[in-house]
Short mmCIF file of C-alpha atoms and ligand atoms in Angstrom, two decimals:
data_model
loop_
_atom_site.label_atom_id
_atom_site.label_comp_id
_atom_site.label_asym_id
_atom_site.label_seq_id
_atom_site.Cartn_x
_atom_site.Cartn_y
_atom_site.Cartn_z
CA MET G 1 -36.98 32.00 -43.83
CA THR G 2 -38.30 29.81 -46.57
CA LEU G 3 -41.71 30.60 -48.02
CA THR G 4 -42.71 27.16 -46.72
CA THR G 5 -41.95 28.17 -43.13
CA HIS G 6 -43.61 31.59 -43.52
CA ALA G 7 -46.72 30.04 -45.11
CA THR G 8 -46.95 27.37 -42.39
CA ILE G 9 -46.78 30.05 -39.71
CA GLY G 10 -49.39 32.07 -41.61
CA ALA G 11 -51.74 29.07 -41.75
CA LEU G 12 -51.28 28.49 -38.01
CA ILE G 13 -52.02 32.17 -37.33
CA GLY G 14 -55.09 32.01 -39.55
CA ALA G 15 -56.41 28.92 -37.75
CA ALA G 16 -55.66 30.42 -34.34
CA THR G 17 -57.24 33.82 -34.97
CA GLY G 18 -60.26 32.77 -37.03
CA ASN G 19 -60.44 36.33 -38.34
CA PRO G 20 -59.20 37.11 -41.87
CA PHE G 21 -58.16 40.71 -41.12
CA LEU G 22 -56.36 39.82 -37.91
CA ALA G 23 -54.77 36.82 -39.64
CA PHE G 24 -53.46 39.00 -42.46
CA GLY G 25 -51.98 41.59 -40.10
CA ALA G 26 -50.47 39.05 -37.74
CA GLY G 27 -49.18 36.99 -40.68
CA LEU G 28 -47.52 40.10 -42.14
CA LEU G 29 -45.95 41.00 -38.80
CA SER G 30 -44.79 37.41 -38.28
CA HIS G 31 -42.78 37.55 -41.51
CA PHE G 32 -40.55 40.34 -40.24
CA LEU G 33 -40.19 38.86 -36.76
CA VAL G 34 -39.38 35.32 -37.96
CA ASP G 35 -36.91 36.66 -40.54
CA ILE G 36 -34.83 38.15 -37.69
CA ILE G 37 -33.68 34.61 -36.81
CA PRO G 38 -30.58 33.89 -38.95
CA HIS G 39 -31.63 31.25 -41.48
CA GLY G 40 -28.73 30.60 -43.81
CA ASP G 41 -29.83 32.38 -46.99
CA ARG G 42 -27.55 35.43 -46.87
CA GLU G 43 -24.87 33.91 -49.07
CA LEU G 44 -27.49 32.73 -51.55
CA TYR G 45 -28.97 36.24 -51.71
CA GLU G 46 -25.61 38.04 -51.84
CA ASN G 47 -24.43 35.77 -54.66
CA HIS G 48 -27.64 36.58 -56.50
CA LYS G 49 -27.03 40.32 -56.01
CA ARG G 50 -23.44 39.92 -57.28
CA LYS G 51 -24.83 37.98 -60.25
CA GLN G 52 -23.04 34.80 -59.19
CA LYS G 53 -24.56 31.35 -58.89
CA HIS G 54 -27.87 32.64 -60.28
CA ARG G 55 -29.19 29.20 -61.10
CA ARG G 56 -28.86 28.06 -57.51
CA ALA G 57 -30.85 31.04 -56.24
CA TYR G 58 -33.59 30.56 -58.86
CA ALA G 59 -33.76 26.82 -58.21
CA PHE G 60 -33.93 27.42 -54.45
CA VAL G 61 -36.80 29.91 -54.77
CA THR G 62 -38.68 27.71 -57.27
CA ILE G 63 -38.38 24.59 -55.11
CA ASP G 64 -39.34 26.55 -52.00
CA GLY G 65 -42.40 28.05 -53.70
CA ILE G 66 -43.62 24.65 -54.92
CA VAL G 67 -43.01 22.98 -51.54
CA ALA G 68 -44.86 25.85 -49.82
CA VAL G 69 -47.92 25.31 -52.03
CA MET G 70 -47.78 21.55 -51.42
CA VAL G 71 -47.46 21.94 -47.64
CA ILE G 72 -50.39 24.38 -47.45
CA ALA G 73 -52.49 22.17 -49.75
CA LEU G 74 -51.80 19.17 -47.49
CA MET G 75 -52.37 21.17 -44.28
CA THR G 76 -55.74 22.50 -45.38
CA GLY G 77 -56.91 19.72 -47.70
CA PHE G 78 -57.31 17.10 -44.99
CA GLN G 79 -58.82 19.28 -42.27
CA PRO G 80 -62.52 19.84 -41.58
CA VAL G 81 -61.93 23.56 -41.12
CA GLN G 82 -64.07 25.04 -43.90
CA TYR G 83 -65.30 27.82 -41.63
CA LEU G 84 -61.71 28.97 -41.12
CA ASN G 85 -60.66 28.99 -44.76
CA ALA G 86 -60.68 32.77 -45.25
CA SER G 87 -58.61 33.27 -42.10
CA ILE G 88 -56.08 30.62 -43.08
CA ALA G 89 -55.85 32.04 -46.61
CA MET G 90 -55.31 35.59 -45.32
CA GLY G 91 -52.78 34.38 -42.74
CA VAL G 92 -50.80 32.64 -45.46
CA ILE G 93 -51.05 35.63 -47.81
CA GLY G 94 -49.96 38.09 -45.11
CA SER G 95 -47.05 35.91 -44.07
CA ILE G 96 -45.58 35.53 -47.57
CA LEU G 97 -46.51 38.95 -49.01
CA PRO G 98 -43.24 40.67 -48.00
CA ASP G 99 -41.19 38.22 -50.08
CA LEU G 100 -43.54 38.76 -53.06
CA ILE G 101 -42.93 42.51 -52.79
CA ILE G 102 -39.17 41.90 -52.54
CA GLY G 103 -39.36 39.70 -55.64
CA ILE G 104 -41.29 42.36 -57.58
CA HIS G 105 -38.79 45.03 -56.48
CA GLU G 106 -35.82 42.88 -57.51
CA ALA G 107 -37.34 41.88 -60.85
CA PHE G 108 -38.59 45.29 -61.97
CA HIS G 109 -36.47 47.74 -59.93
CA ILE G 110 -39.51 49.67 -58.79
CA LYS G 111 -38.16 52.76 -57.01
CA TRP G 112 -41.13 53.39 -54.71
CA LEU G 113 -40.68 49.90 -53.24
CA ARG G 114 -37.12 50.65 -52.13
CA TRP G 115 -38.27 51.65 -48.63
CA PHE G 116 -39.97 48.28 -48.25
CA HIS G 117 -36.82 46.47 -49.41
CA ARG G 118 -34.82 48.36 -46.76
CA LEU G 119 -37.39 47.61 -44.07
CA HIS G 120 -37.43 43.91 -44.96
CA PHE G 121 -33.67 43.55 -44.86
CA PHE G 122 -33.43 45.63 -41.68
CA PHE G 123 -35.24 42.77 -39.95
CA HIS G 124 -33.77 40.01 -42.12
CA ASN G 125 -30.18 40.99 -41.37
CA MET G 126 -30.66 42.30 -37.82
CA ILE G 127 -28.79 39.43 -36.14
CA SER G 128 -26.81 37.98 -39.05
CA ASN G 129 -25.15 41.37 -39.71
CA ARG G 130 -23.63 41.27 -36.23
CA TRP G 131 -23.02 37.62 -35.54
CA GLY G 132 -23.05 36.08 -39.00
CA ASP G 133 -25.39 33.61 -40.59
CA VAL G 134 -25.89 29.91 -39.90
CA PRO G 135 -25.10 27.24 -42.53
CA LEU G 136 -28.02 26.90 -44.96
CA ARG G 137 -28.28 23.11 -44.59
CA TYR G 138 -28.78 23.36 -40.81
CA ALA G 139 -31.32 26.15 -41.25
CA LEU G 140 -33.25 24.11 -43.83
CA PHE G 141 -33.18 21.04 -41.59
CA ALA G 142 -34.46 23.05 -38.61
CA GLN G 143 -37.22 24.60 -40.74
CA ALA G 144 -38.25 21.17 -42.10
CA VAL G 145 -38.50 19.87 -38.51
CA PHE G 146 -40.54 22.95 -37.57
CA VAL G 147 -42.94 22.52 -40.52
CA ILE G 148 -43.47 18.83 -39.66
CA VAL G 149 -43.95 19.48 -35.91
CA ALA G 150 -46.24 22.44 -36.71
CA GLN G 151 -48.73 20.04 -38.33
CA ARG G 152 -49.64 18.89 -34.83
CA TRP G 153 -50.65 22.43 -33.84
CA PHE G 154 -52.86 22.99 -36.87
ZN1 LIG X 1 -38.57 37.70 -46.16
#
Protein backbone atom coordinates (compact mmCIF):
# COMPACT_ATOMS: atom_id res chain seq x y z
CA MET A 1 0.00 0.00 0.00
CA THR A 2 0.98 3.61 -0.18
CA LEU A 3 2.70 5.15 2.83
CA THR A 4 -0.33 7.45 2.99
CA THR A 5 -2.68 4.50 3.53
CA HIS A 6 -0.33 2.80 6.02
CA ALA A 7 0.14 6.04 7.98
CA THR A 8 -3.62 6.71 8.04
CA ILE A 9 -4.24 3.23 9.41
CA GLY A 10 -1.45 3.76 11.94
CA ALA A 11 -3.03 7.03 13.12
CA LEU A 12 -6.42 5.31 13.47
CA ILE A 13 -4.81 2.49 15.47
CA GLY A 14 -3.02 5.01 17.67
CA ALA A 15 -6.24 6.91 18.36
CA ALA A 16 -8.16 3.68 19.00
CA THR A 17 -5.63 2.10 21.36
CA GLY A 18 -4.49 5.18 23.27
CA ASN A 19 -1.35 3.28 24.22
CA PRO A 20 1.94 4.06 22.44
CA PHE A 21 3.41 0.54 22.79
CA LEU A 22 0.24 -1.20 21.69
CA ALA A 23 -0.15 1.32 18.85
CA PHE A 24 3.38 0.65 17.62
CA GLY A 25 2.94 -3.14 17.67
CA ALA A 26 -0.50 -3.08 16.09
CA GLY A 27 0.66 -0.51 13.52
CA LEU A 28 3.61 -2.74 12.61
CA LEU A 29 1.39 -5.80 12.30
CA SER A 30 -1.16 -3.84 10.25
CA HIS A 31 1.50 -3.05 7.63
CA PHE A 32 2.04 -6.71 6.78
CA LEU A 33 -1.67 -7.57 6.87
CA VAL A 34 -2.77 -4.62 4.72
CA ASP A 35 0.04 -5.26 2.22
CA ILE A 36 -1.46 -8.71 1.51
CA ILE A 37 -4.27 -6.98 -0.43
CA PRO A 38 -3.03 -6.56 -4.04
CA HIS A 39 -2.48 -2.82 -4.54
CA GLY A 40 -1.05 -2.27 -7.99
CA ASP A 41 2.60 -1.49 -7.23
CA ARG A 42 4.22 -4.76 -8.33
CA GLU A 43 5.06 -3.54 -11.82
CA LEU A 44 6.45 -0.30 -10.41
CA TYR A 45 8.67 -2.26 -8.00
CA GLU A 46 9.73 -4.89 -10.55
CA ASN A 47 10.67 -2.17 -13.06
CA HIS A 48 12.72 -0.52 -10.33
CA LYS A 49 14.49 -3.83 -9.59
CA ARG A 50 15.19 -4.30 -13.33
CA LYS A 51 16.51 -0.73 -13.41
CA GLN A 52 13.75 0.38 -15.78
CA LYS A 53 11.53 3.42 -15.39
CA HIS A 54 13.50 4.51 -12.30
CA ARG A 55 12.19 8.05 -12.38
CA ARG A 56 8.60 6.89 -12.13
CA ALA A 57 9.35 4.78 -9.05
CA TYR A 58 11.28 7.62 -7.36
CA ALA A 59 8.57 10.15 -8.21
CA PHE A 60 5.88 7.79 -6.91
CA VAL A 61 7.66 7.25 -3.58
CA THR A 62 8.45 10.96 -3.19
CA ILE A 63 4.88 12.05 -3.89
CA ASP A 64 3.51 9.32 -1.61
CA GLY A 65 5.85 10.33 1.23
CA ILE A 66 4.89 14.00 0.97
CA VAL A 67 1.15 13.24 0.74
CA ALA A 68 1.47 10.92 3.77
CA VAL A 69 3.03 13.72 5.85
CA MET A 70 0.33 16.16 4.70
CA VAL A 71 -2.51 13.75 5.48
CA ILE A 72 -1.17 13.00 8.98
CA ALA A 73 -0.54 16.71 9.63
CA LEU A 74 -4.14 17.49 8.63
CA MET A 75 -5.56 14.54 10.59
CA THR A 76 -3.81 15.47 13.81
CA GLY A 77 -3.52 19.24 13.42
CA PHE A 78 -7.24 19.93 13.66
CA GLN A 79 -8.13 17.48 16.41
CA PRO A 80 -8.28 18.18 20.15
CA VAL A 81 -6.50 14.92 20.89
CA GLN A 82 -3.32 16.13 22.60
CA TYR A 83 -3.51 13.34 25.17
CA LEU A 84 -3.35 10.77 22.38
CA ASN A 85 -0.41 12.25 20.50
CA ALA A 86 2.19 9.68 21.58
CA SER A 87 -0.13 6.82 20.64
CA ILE A 88 -0.93 8.31 17.25
CA ALA A 89 2.75 9.00 16.58
CA MET A 90 3.76 5.45 17.52
CA GLY A 91 0.90 3.98 15.49
CA VAL A 92 2.04 5.92 12.44
CA ILE A 93 5.70 5.02 13.01
CA GLY A 94 4.91 1.31 13.46
CA SER A 95 2.72 1.23 10.38
CA ILE A 96 5.31 2.76 8.03
CA LEU A 97 8.50 1.33 9.59
CA PRO A 98 8.59 -1.80 7.38
CA ASP A 99 8.81 0.31 4.21
CA LEU A 100 11.60 2.41 5.78
CA ILE A 101 13.55 -0.79 6.47
CA ILE A 102 12.89 -1.97 2.90
CA GLY A 103 14.14 1.39 1.59
CA ILE A 104 17.31 1.19 3.71
CA HIS A 105 17.91 -2.39 2.53
CA GLU A 106 17.42 -1.43 -1.12
CA ALA A 107 19.58 1.68 -0.89
CA PHE A 108 22.52 0.22 1.04
CA HIS A 109 22.24 -3.55 0.38
CA ILE A 110 22.51 -4.38 4.05
CA LYS A 111 22.83 -8.16 4.24
CA TRP A 112 21.41 -8.65 7.73
CA LEU A 113 18.17 -6.99 6.60
CA ARG A 114 17.61 -9.57 3.86
CA TRP A 115 15.38 -11.69 6.11
CA PHE A 116 13.15 -8.69 6.70
CA HIS A 117 12.97 -7.98 2.97
CA ARG A 118 11.86 -11.60 2.40
CA LEU A 119 9.30 -11.42 5.19
CA HIS A 120 7.87 -8.16 3.85
CA PHE A 121 7.48 -9.45 0.32
CA PHE A 122 6.11 -12.78 1.56
CA PHE A 123 3.09 -10.82 2.75
CA HIS A 124 3.20 -8.19 0.00
CA ASN A 125 3.07 -10.77 -2.80
CA MET A 126 0.95 -13.42 -1.05
CA ILE A 127 -2.13 -12.91 -3.23
CA SER A 128 -0.66 -11.09 -6.24
CA ASN A 129 1.81 -13.95 -6.86
CA ARG A 130 -1.11 -16.31 -7.41
CA TRP A 131 -3.81 -14.18 -8.93
CA GLY A 132 -1.90 -11.19 -10.26
CA ASP A 133 -1.99 -7.56 -9.29
CA VAL A 134 -4.69 -4.95 -9.82
CA PRO A 135 -4.13 -1.89 -12.04
CA LEU A 136 -2.29 0.82 -10.08
CA ARG A 137 -4.79 3.57 -10.94
CA TYR A 138 -7.70 1.60 -9.44
CA ALA A 139 -5.65 0.75 -6.36
CA LEU A 140 -4.70 4.42 -5.88
CA PHE A 141 -8.31 5.52 -6.34
CA ALA A 142 -9.53 2.95 -3.79
CA GLN A 143 -6.82 4.02 -1.32
CA ALA A 144 -7.69 7.72 -1.79
CA VAL A 145 -11.36 6.91 -1.06
CA PHE A 146 -10.27 4.92 2.01
CA VAL A 147 -8.07 7.76 3.32
CA ILE A 148 -10.91 10.28 2.88
CA VAL A 149 -13.56 8.02 4.46
CA ALA A 150 -11.13 7.14 7.29
CA GLN A 151 -11.15 10.78 8.41
CA ARG A 152 -14.64 10.18 9.76
CA TRP A 153 -13.35 7.41 12.04
CA PHE A 154 -10.50 9.47 13.48
ZN1 LIG B 1 5.26 -2.41 2.65
